[in-house]
Short mmCIF file of C-alpha atoms and ligand atoms in Angstrom, two decimals:
data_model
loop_
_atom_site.label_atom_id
_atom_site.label_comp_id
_atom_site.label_asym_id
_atom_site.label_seq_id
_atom_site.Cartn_x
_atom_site.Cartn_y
_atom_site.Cartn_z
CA UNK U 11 107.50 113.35 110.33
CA UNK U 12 105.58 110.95 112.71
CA UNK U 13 106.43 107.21 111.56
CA UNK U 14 103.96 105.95 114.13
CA UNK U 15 99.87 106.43 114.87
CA UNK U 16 98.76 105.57 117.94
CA UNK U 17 94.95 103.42 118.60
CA UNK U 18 93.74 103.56 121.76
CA UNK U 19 91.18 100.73 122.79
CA UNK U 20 90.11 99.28 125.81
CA UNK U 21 92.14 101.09 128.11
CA UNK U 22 95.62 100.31 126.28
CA UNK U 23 97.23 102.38 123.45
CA UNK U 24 98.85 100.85 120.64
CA UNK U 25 101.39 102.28 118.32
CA UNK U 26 101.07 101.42 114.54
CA UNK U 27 103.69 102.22 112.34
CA UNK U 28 102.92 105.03 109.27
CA UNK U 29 103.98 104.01 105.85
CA UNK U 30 104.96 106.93 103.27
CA UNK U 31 104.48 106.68 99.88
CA UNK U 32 107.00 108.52 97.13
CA UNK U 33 104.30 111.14 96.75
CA UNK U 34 103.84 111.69 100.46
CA UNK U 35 100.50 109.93 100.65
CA UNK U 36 100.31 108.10 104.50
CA UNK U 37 98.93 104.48 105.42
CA UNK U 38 98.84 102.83 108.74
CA UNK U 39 100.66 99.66 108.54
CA UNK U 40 97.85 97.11 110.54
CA UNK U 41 99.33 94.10 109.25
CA UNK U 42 100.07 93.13 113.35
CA UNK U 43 96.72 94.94 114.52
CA UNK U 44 94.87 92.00 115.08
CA UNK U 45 97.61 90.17 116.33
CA UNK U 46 98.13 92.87 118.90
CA UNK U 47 94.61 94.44 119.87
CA UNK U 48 92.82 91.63 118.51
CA UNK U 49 90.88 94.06 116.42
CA UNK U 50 90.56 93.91 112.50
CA UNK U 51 89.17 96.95 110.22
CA UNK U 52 85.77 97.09 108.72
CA UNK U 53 85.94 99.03 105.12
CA UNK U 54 83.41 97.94 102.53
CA UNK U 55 84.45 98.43 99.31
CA UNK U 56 88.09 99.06 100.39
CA UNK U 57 88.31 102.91 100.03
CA UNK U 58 90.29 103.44 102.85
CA UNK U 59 92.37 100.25 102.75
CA UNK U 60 96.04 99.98 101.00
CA UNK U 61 96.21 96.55 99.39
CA UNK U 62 99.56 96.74 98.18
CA UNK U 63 102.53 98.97 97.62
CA UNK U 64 103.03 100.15 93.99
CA UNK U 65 105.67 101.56 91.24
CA UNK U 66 102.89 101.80 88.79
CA UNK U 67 100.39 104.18 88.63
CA UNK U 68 100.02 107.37 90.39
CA UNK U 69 96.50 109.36 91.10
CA UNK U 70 95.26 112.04 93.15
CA UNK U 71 92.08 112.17 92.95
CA UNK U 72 91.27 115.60 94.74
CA UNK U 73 93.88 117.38 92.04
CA UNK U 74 93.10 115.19 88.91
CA UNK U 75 96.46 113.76 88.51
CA UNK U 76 97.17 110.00 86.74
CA UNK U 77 100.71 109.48 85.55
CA UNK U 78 102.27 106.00 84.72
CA UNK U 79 105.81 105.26 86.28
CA UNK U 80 105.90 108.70 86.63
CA UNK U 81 104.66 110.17 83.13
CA UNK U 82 101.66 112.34 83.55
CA UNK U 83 98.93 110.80 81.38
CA UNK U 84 98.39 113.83 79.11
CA UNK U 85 102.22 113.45 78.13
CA UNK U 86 101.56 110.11 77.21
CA UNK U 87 98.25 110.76 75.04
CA UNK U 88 100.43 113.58 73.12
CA UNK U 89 103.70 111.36 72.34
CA UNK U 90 103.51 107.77 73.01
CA UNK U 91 102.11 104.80 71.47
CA UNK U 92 100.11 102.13 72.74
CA UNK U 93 102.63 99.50 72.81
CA UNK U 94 105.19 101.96 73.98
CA UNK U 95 102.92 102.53 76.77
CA UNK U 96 102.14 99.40 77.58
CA UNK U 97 106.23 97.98 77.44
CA UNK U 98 106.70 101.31 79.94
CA UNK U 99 103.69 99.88 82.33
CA UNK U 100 105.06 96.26 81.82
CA UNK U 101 109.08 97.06 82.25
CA UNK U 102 108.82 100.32 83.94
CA UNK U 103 110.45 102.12 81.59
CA UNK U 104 110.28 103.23 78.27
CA UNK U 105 111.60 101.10 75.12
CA UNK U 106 114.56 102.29 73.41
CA UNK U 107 114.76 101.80 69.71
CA UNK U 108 116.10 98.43 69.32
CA UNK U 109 113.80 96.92 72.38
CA UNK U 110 110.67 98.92 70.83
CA UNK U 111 111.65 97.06 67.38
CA UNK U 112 111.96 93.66 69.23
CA UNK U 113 108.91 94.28 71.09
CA UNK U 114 107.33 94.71 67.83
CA UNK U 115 108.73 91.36 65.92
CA UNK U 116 107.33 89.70 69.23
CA UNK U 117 103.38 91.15 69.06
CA UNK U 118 103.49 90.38 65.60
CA UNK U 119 104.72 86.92 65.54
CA UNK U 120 102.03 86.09 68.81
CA UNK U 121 99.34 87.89 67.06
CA UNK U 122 97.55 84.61 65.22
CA UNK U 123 95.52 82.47 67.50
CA UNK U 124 95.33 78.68 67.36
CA UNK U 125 92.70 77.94 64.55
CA UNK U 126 90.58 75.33 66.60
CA UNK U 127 89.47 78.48 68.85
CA UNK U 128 87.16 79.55 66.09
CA UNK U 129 85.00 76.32 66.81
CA UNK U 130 84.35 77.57 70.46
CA UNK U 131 83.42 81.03 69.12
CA UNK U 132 80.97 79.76 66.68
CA UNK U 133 79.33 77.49 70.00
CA UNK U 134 78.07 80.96 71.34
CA UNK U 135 74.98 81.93 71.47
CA UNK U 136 74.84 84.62 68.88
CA UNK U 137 73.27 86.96 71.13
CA UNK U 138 75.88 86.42 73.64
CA UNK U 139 77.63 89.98 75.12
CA UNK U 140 80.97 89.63 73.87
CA UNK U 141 82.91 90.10 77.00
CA UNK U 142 81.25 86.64 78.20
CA UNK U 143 82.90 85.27 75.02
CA UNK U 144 86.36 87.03 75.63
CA UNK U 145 86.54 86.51 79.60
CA UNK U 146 85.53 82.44 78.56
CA UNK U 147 88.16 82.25 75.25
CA UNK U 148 90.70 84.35 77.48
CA UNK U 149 90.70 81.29 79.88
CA UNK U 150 90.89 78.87 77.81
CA UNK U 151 93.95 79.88 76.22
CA UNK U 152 95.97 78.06 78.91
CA UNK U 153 94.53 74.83 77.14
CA UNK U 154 95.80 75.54 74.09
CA UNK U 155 99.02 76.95 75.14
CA UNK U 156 100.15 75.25 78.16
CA UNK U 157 102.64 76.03 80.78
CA UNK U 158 106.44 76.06 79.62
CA UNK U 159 110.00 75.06 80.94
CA UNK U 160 110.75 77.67 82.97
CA UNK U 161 109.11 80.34 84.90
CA UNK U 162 110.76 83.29 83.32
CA UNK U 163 110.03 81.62 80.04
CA UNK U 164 106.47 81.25 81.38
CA UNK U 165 105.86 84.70 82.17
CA UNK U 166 107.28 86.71 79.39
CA UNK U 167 105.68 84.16 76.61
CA UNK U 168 102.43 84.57 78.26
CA UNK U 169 102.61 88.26 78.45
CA UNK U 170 103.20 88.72 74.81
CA UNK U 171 100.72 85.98 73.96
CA UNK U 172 98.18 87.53 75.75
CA UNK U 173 99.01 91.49 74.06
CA UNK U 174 99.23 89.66 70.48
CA UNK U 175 96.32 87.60 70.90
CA UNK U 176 93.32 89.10 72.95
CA UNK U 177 93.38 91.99 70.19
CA UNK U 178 93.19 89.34 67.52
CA UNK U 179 90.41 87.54 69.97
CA UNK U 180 88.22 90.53 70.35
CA UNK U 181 88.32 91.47 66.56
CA UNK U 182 87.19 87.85 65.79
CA UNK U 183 84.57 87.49 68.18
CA UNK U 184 82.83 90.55 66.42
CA UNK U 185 83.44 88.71 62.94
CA UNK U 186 81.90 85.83 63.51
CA UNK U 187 79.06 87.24 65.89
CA UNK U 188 78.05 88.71 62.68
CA UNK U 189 78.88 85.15 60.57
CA UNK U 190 81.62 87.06 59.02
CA UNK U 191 84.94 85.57 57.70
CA UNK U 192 87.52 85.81 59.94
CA UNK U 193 90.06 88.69 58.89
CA UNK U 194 93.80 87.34 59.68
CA UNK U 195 96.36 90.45 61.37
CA UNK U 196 98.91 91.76 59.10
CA UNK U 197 102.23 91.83 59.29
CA UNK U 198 102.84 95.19 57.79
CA UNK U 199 100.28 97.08 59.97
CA UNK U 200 100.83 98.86 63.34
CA UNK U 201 99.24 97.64 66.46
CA UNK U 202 95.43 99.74 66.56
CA UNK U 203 95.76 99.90 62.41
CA UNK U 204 95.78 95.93 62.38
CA UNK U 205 93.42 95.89 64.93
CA UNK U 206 91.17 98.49 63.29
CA UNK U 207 91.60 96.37 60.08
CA UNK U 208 90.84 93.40 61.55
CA UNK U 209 88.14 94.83 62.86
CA UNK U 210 86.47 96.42 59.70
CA UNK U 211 88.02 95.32 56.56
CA UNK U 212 85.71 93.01 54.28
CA UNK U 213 86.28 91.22 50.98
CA UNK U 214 83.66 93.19 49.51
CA UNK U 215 84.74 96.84 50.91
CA UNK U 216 88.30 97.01 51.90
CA UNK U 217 88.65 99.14 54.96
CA UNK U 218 90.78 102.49 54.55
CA UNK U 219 92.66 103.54 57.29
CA UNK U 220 92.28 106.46 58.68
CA UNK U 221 95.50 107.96 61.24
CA UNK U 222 93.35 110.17 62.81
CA UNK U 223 90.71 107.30 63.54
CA UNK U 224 93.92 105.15 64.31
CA UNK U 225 95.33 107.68 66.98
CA UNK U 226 92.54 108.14 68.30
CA UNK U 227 91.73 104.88 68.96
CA UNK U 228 95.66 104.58 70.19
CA UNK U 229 94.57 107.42 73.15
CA UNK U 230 91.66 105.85 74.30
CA UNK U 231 93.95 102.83 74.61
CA UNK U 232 96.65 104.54 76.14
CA UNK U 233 94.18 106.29 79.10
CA UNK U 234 92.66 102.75 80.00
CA UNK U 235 95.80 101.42 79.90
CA UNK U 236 96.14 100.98 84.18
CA UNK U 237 94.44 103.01 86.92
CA UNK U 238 96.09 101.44 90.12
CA UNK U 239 93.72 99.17 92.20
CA UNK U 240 90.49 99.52 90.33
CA UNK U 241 88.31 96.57 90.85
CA UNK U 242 89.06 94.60 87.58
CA UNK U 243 92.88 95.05 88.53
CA UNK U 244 92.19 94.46 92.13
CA UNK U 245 90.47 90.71 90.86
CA UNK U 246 93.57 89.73 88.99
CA UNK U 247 95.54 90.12 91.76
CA UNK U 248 93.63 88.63 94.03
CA UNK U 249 92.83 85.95 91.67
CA UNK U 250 96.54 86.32 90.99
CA UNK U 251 97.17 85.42 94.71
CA UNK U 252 95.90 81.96 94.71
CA UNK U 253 98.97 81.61 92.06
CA UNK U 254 96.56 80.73 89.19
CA UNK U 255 97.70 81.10 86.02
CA UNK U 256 98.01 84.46 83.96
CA UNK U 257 95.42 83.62 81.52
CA UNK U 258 92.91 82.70 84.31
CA UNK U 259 93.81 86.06 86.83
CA UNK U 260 93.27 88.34 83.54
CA UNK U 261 89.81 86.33 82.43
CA UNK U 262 88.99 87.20 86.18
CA UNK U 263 89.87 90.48 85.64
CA UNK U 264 87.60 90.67 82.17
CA UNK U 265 84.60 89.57 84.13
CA UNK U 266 84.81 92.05 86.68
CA UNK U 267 85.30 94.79 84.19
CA UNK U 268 82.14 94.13 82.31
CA UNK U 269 79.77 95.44 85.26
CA UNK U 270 77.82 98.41 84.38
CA UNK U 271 79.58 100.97 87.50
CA UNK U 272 83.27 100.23 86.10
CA UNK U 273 84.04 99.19 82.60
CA UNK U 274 80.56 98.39 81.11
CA UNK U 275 79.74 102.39 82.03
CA UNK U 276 81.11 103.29 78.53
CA UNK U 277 78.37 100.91 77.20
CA UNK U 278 75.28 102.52 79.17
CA UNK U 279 76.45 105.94 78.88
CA UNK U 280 75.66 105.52 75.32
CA UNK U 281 72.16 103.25 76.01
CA UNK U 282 71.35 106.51 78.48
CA UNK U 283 71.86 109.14 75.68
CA UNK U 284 70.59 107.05 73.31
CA UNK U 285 67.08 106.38 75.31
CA UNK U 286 66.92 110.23 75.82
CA UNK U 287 67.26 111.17 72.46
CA UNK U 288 65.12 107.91 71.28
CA UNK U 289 62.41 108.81 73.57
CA UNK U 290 62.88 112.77 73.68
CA UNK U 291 63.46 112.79 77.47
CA UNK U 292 65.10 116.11 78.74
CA UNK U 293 67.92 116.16 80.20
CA UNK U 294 66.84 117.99 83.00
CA UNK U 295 64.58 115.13 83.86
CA UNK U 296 67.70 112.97 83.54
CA UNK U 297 69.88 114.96 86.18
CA UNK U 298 66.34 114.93 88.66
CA UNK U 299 66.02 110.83 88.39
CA UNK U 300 69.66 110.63 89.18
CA UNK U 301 68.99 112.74 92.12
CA UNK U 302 65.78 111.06 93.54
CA UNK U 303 67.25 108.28 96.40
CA UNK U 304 64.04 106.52 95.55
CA UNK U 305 65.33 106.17 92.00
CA UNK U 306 67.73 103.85 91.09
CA UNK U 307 69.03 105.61 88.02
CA UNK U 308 72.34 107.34 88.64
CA UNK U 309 73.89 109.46 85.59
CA UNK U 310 76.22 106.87 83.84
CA UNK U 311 79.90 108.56 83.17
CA UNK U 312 79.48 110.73 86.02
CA UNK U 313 81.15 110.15 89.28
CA UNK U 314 84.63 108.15 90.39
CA UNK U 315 85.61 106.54 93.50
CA UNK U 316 88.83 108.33 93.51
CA UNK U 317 88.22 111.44 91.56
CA UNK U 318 87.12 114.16 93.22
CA UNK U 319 87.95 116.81 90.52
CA UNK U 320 87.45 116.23 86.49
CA UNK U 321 88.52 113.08 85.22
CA UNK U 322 92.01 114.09 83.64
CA UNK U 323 91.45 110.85 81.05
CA UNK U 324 87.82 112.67 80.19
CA UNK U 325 89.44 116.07 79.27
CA UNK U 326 91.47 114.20 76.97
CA UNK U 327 89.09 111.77 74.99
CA UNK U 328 86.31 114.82 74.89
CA UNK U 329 89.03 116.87 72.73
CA UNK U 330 88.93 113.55 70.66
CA UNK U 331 85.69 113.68 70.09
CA UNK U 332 85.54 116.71 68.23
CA UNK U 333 88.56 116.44 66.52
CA UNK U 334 86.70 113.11 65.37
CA UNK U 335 83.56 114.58 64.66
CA UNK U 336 84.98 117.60 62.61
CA UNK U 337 87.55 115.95 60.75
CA UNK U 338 84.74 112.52 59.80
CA UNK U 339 82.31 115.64 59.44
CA UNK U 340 79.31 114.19 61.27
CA UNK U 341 77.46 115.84 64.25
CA UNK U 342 76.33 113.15 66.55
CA UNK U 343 73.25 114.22 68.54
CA UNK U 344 74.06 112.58 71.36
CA UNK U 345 77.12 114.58 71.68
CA UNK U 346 75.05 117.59 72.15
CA UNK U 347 72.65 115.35 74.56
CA UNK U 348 76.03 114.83 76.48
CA UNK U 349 77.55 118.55 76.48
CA UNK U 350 74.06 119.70 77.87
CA UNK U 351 74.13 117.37 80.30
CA UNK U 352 77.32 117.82 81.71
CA UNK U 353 76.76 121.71 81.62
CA UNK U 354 73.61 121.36 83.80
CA UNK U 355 75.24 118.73 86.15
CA UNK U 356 78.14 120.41 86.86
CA UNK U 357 76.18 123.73 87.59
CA UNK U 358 73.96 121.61 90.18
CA UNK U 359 74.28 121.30 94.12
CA UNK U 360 73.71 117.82 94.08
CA UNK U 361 76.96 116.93 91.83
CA UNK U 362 78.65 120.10 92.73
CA UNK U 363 78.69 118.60 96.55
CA UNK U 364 79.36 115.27 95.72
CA UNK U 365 81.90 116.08 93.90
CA UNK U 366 80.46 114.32 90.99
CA UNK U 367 82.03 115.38 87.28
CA UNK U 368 82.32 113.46 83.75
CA UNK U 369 84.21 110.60 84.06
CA UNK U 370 86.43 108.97 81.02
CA UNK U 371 83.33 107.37 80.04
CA UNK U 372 81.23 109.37 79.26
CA UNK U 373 82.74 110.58 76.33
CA UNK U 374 84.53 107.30 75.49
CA UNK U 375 81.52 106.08 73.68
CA UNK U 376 81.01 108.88 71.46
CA UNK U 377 84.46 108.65 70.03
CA UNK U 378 84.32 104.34 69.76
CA UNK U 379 80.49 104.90 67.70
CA UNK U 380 81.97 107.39 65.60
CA UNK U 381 84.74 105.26 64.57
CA UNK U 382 81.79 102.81 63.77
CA UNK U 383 82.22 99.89 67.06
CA UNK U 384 79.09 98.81 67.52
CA UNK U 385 77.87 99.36 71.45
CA UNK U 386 78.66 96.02 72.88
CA UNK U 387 82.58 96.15 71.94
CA UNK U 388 83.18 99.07 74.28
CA UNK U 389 83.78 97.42 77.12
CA UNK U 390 85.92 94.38 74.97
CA UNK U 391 87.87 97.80 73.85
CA UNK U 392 88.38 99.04 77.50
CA UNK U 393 89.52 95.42 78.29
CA UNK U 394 92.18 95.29 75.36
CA UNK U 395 93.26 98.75 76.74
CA UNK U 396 93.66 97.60 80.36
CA UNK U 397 95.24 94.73 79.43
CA UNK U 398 99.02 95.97 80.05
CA UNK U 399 97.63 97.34 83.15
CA UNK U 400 96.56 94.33 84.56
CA UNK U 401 99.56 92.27 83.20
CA UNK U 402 102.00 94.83 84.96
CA UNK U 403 99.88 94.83 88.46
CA UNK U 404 100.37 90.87 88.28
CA UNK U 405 103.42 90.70 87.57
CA UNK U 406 103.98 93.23 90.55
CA UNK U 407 102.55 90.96 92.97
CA UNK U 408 104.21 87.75 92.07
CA UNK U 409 107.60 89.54 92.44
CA UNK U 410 106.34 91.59 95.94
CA UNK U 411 108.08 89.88 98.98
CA UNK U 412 105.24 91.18 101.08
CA UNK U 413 102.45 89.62 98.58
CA UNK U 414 99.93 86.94 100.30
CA UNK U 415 97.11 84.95 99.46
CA UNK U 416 94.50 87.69 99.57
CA UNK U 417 92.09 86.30 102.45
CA UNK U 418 89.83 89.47 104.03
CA UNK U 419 88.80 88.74 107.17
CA UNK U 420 84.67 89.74 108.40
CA UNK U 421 82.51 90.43 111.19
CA UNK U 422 80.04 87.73 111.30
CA UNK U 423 76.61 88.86 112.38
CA UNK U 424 74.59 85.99 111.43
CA UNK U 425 72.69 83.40 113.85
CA UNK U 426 74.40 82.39 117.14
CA UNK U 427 75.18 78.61 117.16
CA UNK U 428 72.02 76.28 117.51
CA UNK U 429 71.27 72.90 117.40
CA UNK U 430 70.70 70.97 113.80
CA UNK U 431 66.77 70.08 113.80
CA UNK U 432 65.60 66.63 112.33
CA UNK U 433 63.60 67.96 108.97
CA UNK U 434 60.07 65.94 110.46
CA UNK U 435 60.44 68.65 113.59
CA UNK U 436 61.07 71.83 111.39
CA UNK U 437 58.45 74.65 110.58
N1 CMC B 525 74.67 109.65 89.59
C1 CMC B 525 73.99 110.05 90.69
N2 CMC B 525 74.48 109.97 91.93
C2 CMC B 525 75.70 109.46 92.09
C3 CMC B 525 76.46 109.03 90.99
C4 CMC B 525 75.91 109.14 89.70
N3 CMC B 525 76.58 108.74 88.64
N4 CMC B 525 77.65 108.55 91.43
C5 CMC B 525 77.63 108.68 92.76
N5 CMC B 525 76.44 109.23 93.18
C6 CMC B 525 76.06 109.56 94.54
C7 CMC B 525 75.62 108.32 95.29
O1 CMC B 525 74.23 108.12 95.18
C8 CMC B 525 76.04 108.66 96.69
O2 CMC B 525 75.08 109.52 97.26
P1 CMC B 525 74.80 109.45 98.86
O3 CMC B 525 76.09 109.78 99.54
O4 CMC B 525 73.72 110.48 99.06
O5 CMC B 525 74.33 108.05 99.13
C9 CMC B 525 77.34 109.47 96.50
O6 CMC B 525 77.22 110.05 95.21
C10 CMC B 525 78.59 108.63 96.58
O7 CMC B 525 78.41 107.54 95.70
P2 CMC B 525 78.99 106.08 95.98
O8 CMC B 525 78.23 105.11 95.16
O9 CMC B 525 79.10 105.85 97.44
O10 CMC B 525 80.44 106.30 95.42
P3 CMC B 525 81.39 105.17 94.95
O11 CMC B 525 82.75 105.71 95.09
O12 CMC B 525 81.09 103.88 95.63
O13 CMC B 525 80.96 104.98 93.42
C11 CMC B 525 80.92 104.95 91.09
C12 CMC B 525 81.73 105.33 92.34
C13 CMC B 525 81.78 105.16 89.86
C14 CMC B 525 80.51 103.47 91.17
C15 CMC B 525 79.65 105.84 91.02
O14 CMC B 525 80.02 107.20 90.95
C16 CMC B 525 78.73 105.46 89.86
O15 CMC B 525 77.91 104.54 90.01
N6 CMC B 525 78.88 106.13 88.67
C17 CMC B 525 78.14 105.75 87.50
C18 CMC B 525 78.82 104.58 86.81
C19 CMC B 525 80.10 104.99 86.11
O16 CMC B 525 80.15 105.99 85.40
N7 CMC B 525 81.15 104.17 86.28
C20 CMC B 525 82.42 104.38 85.59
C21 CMC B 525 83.52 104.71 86.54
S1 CMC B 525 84.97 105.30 85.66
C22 CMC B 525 85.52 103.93 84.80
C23 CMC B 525 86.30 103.03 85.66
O17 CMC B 525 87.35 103.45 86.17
O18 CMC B 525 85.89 101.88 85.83
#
């Protein structure tokens, strides 16, 4: 196999050497390109740039595969727990019994947060989105807990603080957005249960768990749990790089998942369906907008930077939703608005060519509104879910001997250099 590509530029040719990856997948290695040739590479957006080497997550997007450490995703969404999942993503491996049951004792032990937090919750505006609130009360856990003794000490405390907690965060943030008492996480419950309870329970109804609602819950979890070098993970590590704390690089992260074209999509998908049923709108009409380059609209769930076949995390959640739908016995209309919309899509030129199909969005939201989130926790949910992820691609980095500050380089094509003019001589 070659190990070398060759650029040829300005009369010279240049040999750069080919990295392989376990699944055969090839980079050029240009970390001496501008060194040599003086030339750097120009890729907005980054698709064709490698920004690290990984043990994590594996995708191909042409054949719809996502595995973690090697486990293919639907595996996962079958068998494994959440917190089994994320230890795996964290360790790289799976728990056995007794480090599952320590694991546990840990979460649970983390899981209450510092009680002066609740005054900055109740300082928020109370129409405030609550991944603002999250992103904001993520960073400022570092005040409250501050760095310890040792680095090791460091990292694994923070890691379990931040699984324990931000669950415990996210369920309080909706209690007292709705000038609820808090609800405190139990010792007795399992991971999404306690979170579910936290969630929902009330002194005046008591919330009844439900281990189909729990599990599915779990699976959504368990398919946002990492997805390689997204943009939210791709901002904790470069946040990450500046050697900032944990608690900052994964508030970084928050932010940049709450934007509408990565993890805020679950949210709009449901504000689109909801409009067309709302307003009656067909769904043809919606698939022409989304086609019309004057029109900004673009179908929300549809589309994926790196899949170019079916989303293997949406074939999984869309069984959820009608196991969720059949077994709570309610037909959600906009799960019919979706079905027809994906069956007129996917029949179309435009996506057909593009390579556009559901992504794990666009069902997402029908199975968090049927377990009764309200709209603007979806993306806080996605968050909690990719939380392992991000934690396991930071941890990565800091141990990677090839890891850097992350500094991109540009072409400038501003003004050439002129002269600073006194303001009495200016235009
Ligand atoms: N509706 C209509 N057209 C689309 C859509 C869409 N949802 N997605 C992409 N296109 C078109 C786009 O207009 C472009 O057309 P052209 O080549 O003629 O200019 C072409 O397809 C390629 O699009 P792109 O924006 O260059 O592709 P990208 O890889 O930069 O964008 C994306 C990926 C996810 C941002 C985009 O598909 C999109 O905006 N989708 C809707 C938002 C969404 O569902 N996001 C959730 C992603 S999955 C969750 C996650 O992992 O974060």
């Amino acid at each position: 196999m070659e190990d070398t590509a060759k650029i040829e530029f300005a009369g010279k040719t240049y040999e750069i050497p080919v990295i392989v990856g376990t699944e055969g997948e090839k980079a050029i290695d240009i970390q001496a390109l501008r060194q040599k040739t003086g030339l750097i590479t120009y890729d907005p957006g980054f698709g064709n740039t490698g920004s690290c080497k990984s043990a994590i997550t594996f995708m191909d997007g042409e054949k719809g595969i996502l595995r973690y450490r090697g486990i293919p995703i639907e595996e996962l969404a079958e068998f494994a727990t959440f917190k089994e999942t994320s230890y795996l993503l964290i360790n790289g491996k799976l728990p056995n019994q007794a480090e599952l049951n320590r694991f546990s004792v840990l979460l649970n032990d983390h899981s209450l947060v510092h009680e002066d937090m609740q005054h900055f919750y109740q300082s928020f505006p109370r129409a405030s989105h609550p991944m603002g609130i999250l992103s904001s009360m993520v960073n400022a856990l570092r005040s409250f807990y501050p760095e310890l003794q040792t680095m090791e000490e460091e990292i694994n405390i923070t890691v379990t603080r931040l699984l324990a907690k931000v669950r415990t965060m996210a369920a309080m943030s909706y209690k007292i957005s709705r000038g609820h008492r808090v609800i405190y996480p139990r010792p007795d419950l399992a991971y999404t249960a306690n979170f579910l309870n936290m969630m929902f329970d009330s002194p005046v109804r008591p919330y009844i768990i439900d281990n189909d609602v729990a599990r599915a819950l779990e699976v959504f979890w368990i398919l946002h749990a990492d997805h390689e070098q997204n943009c939210s993970t791709s901002a904790v590590r470069v946040v990450g790089s500046g050697r900032v704390n944990l608690y900052a690089a994964i508030s970084a992260g928050i932010s940049a998942l709450w934007g509408p074209l990565h993890g805020g999509a679950n949210q709009a998908v449901i504000e689109m369906l909801t409009q067309a049923y709302e307003k009656n709108i067909p769904v043809r009409r919606l698939v022409e907008r989304a086609k019309d380059k004057k029109d900004p609209f673009r179908l929300m769930g549809f589309g994926h930077r790196v899949y170019k076949a079916y989303d293997p995390r949406a074939k999984i959640i869309k069984k959820w939703c009608h196991t969720l739908l059949d077994k709570l016995r309610i037909s959600d209309p906009l799960l019919e608005i979706a079905m027809e919309l994906e069956e007129i899509a996917l029949k179309d030129d435009y996506f057909i060519q593009k390579h556009l199909y559901p992504n794990v969005d666009f069902y997402s939201g029908i199975v968090l509104r049927t377990i009764g989130f309200p709209t603007n926790m979806f993306t806080v949910l996605f968050a909690i879910g990719r939380l392992p992820g991000w934690i396991a691609q930071w941890k990565e980095s800091m141990d990677d001997p090839d890891w850097r500050l992350s500094r991109p380089r540009q072409i400038y094509i501003g003004s050439p250099q002129y002269d600073y003019i006194p303001v009495e001589k200016r235009d």
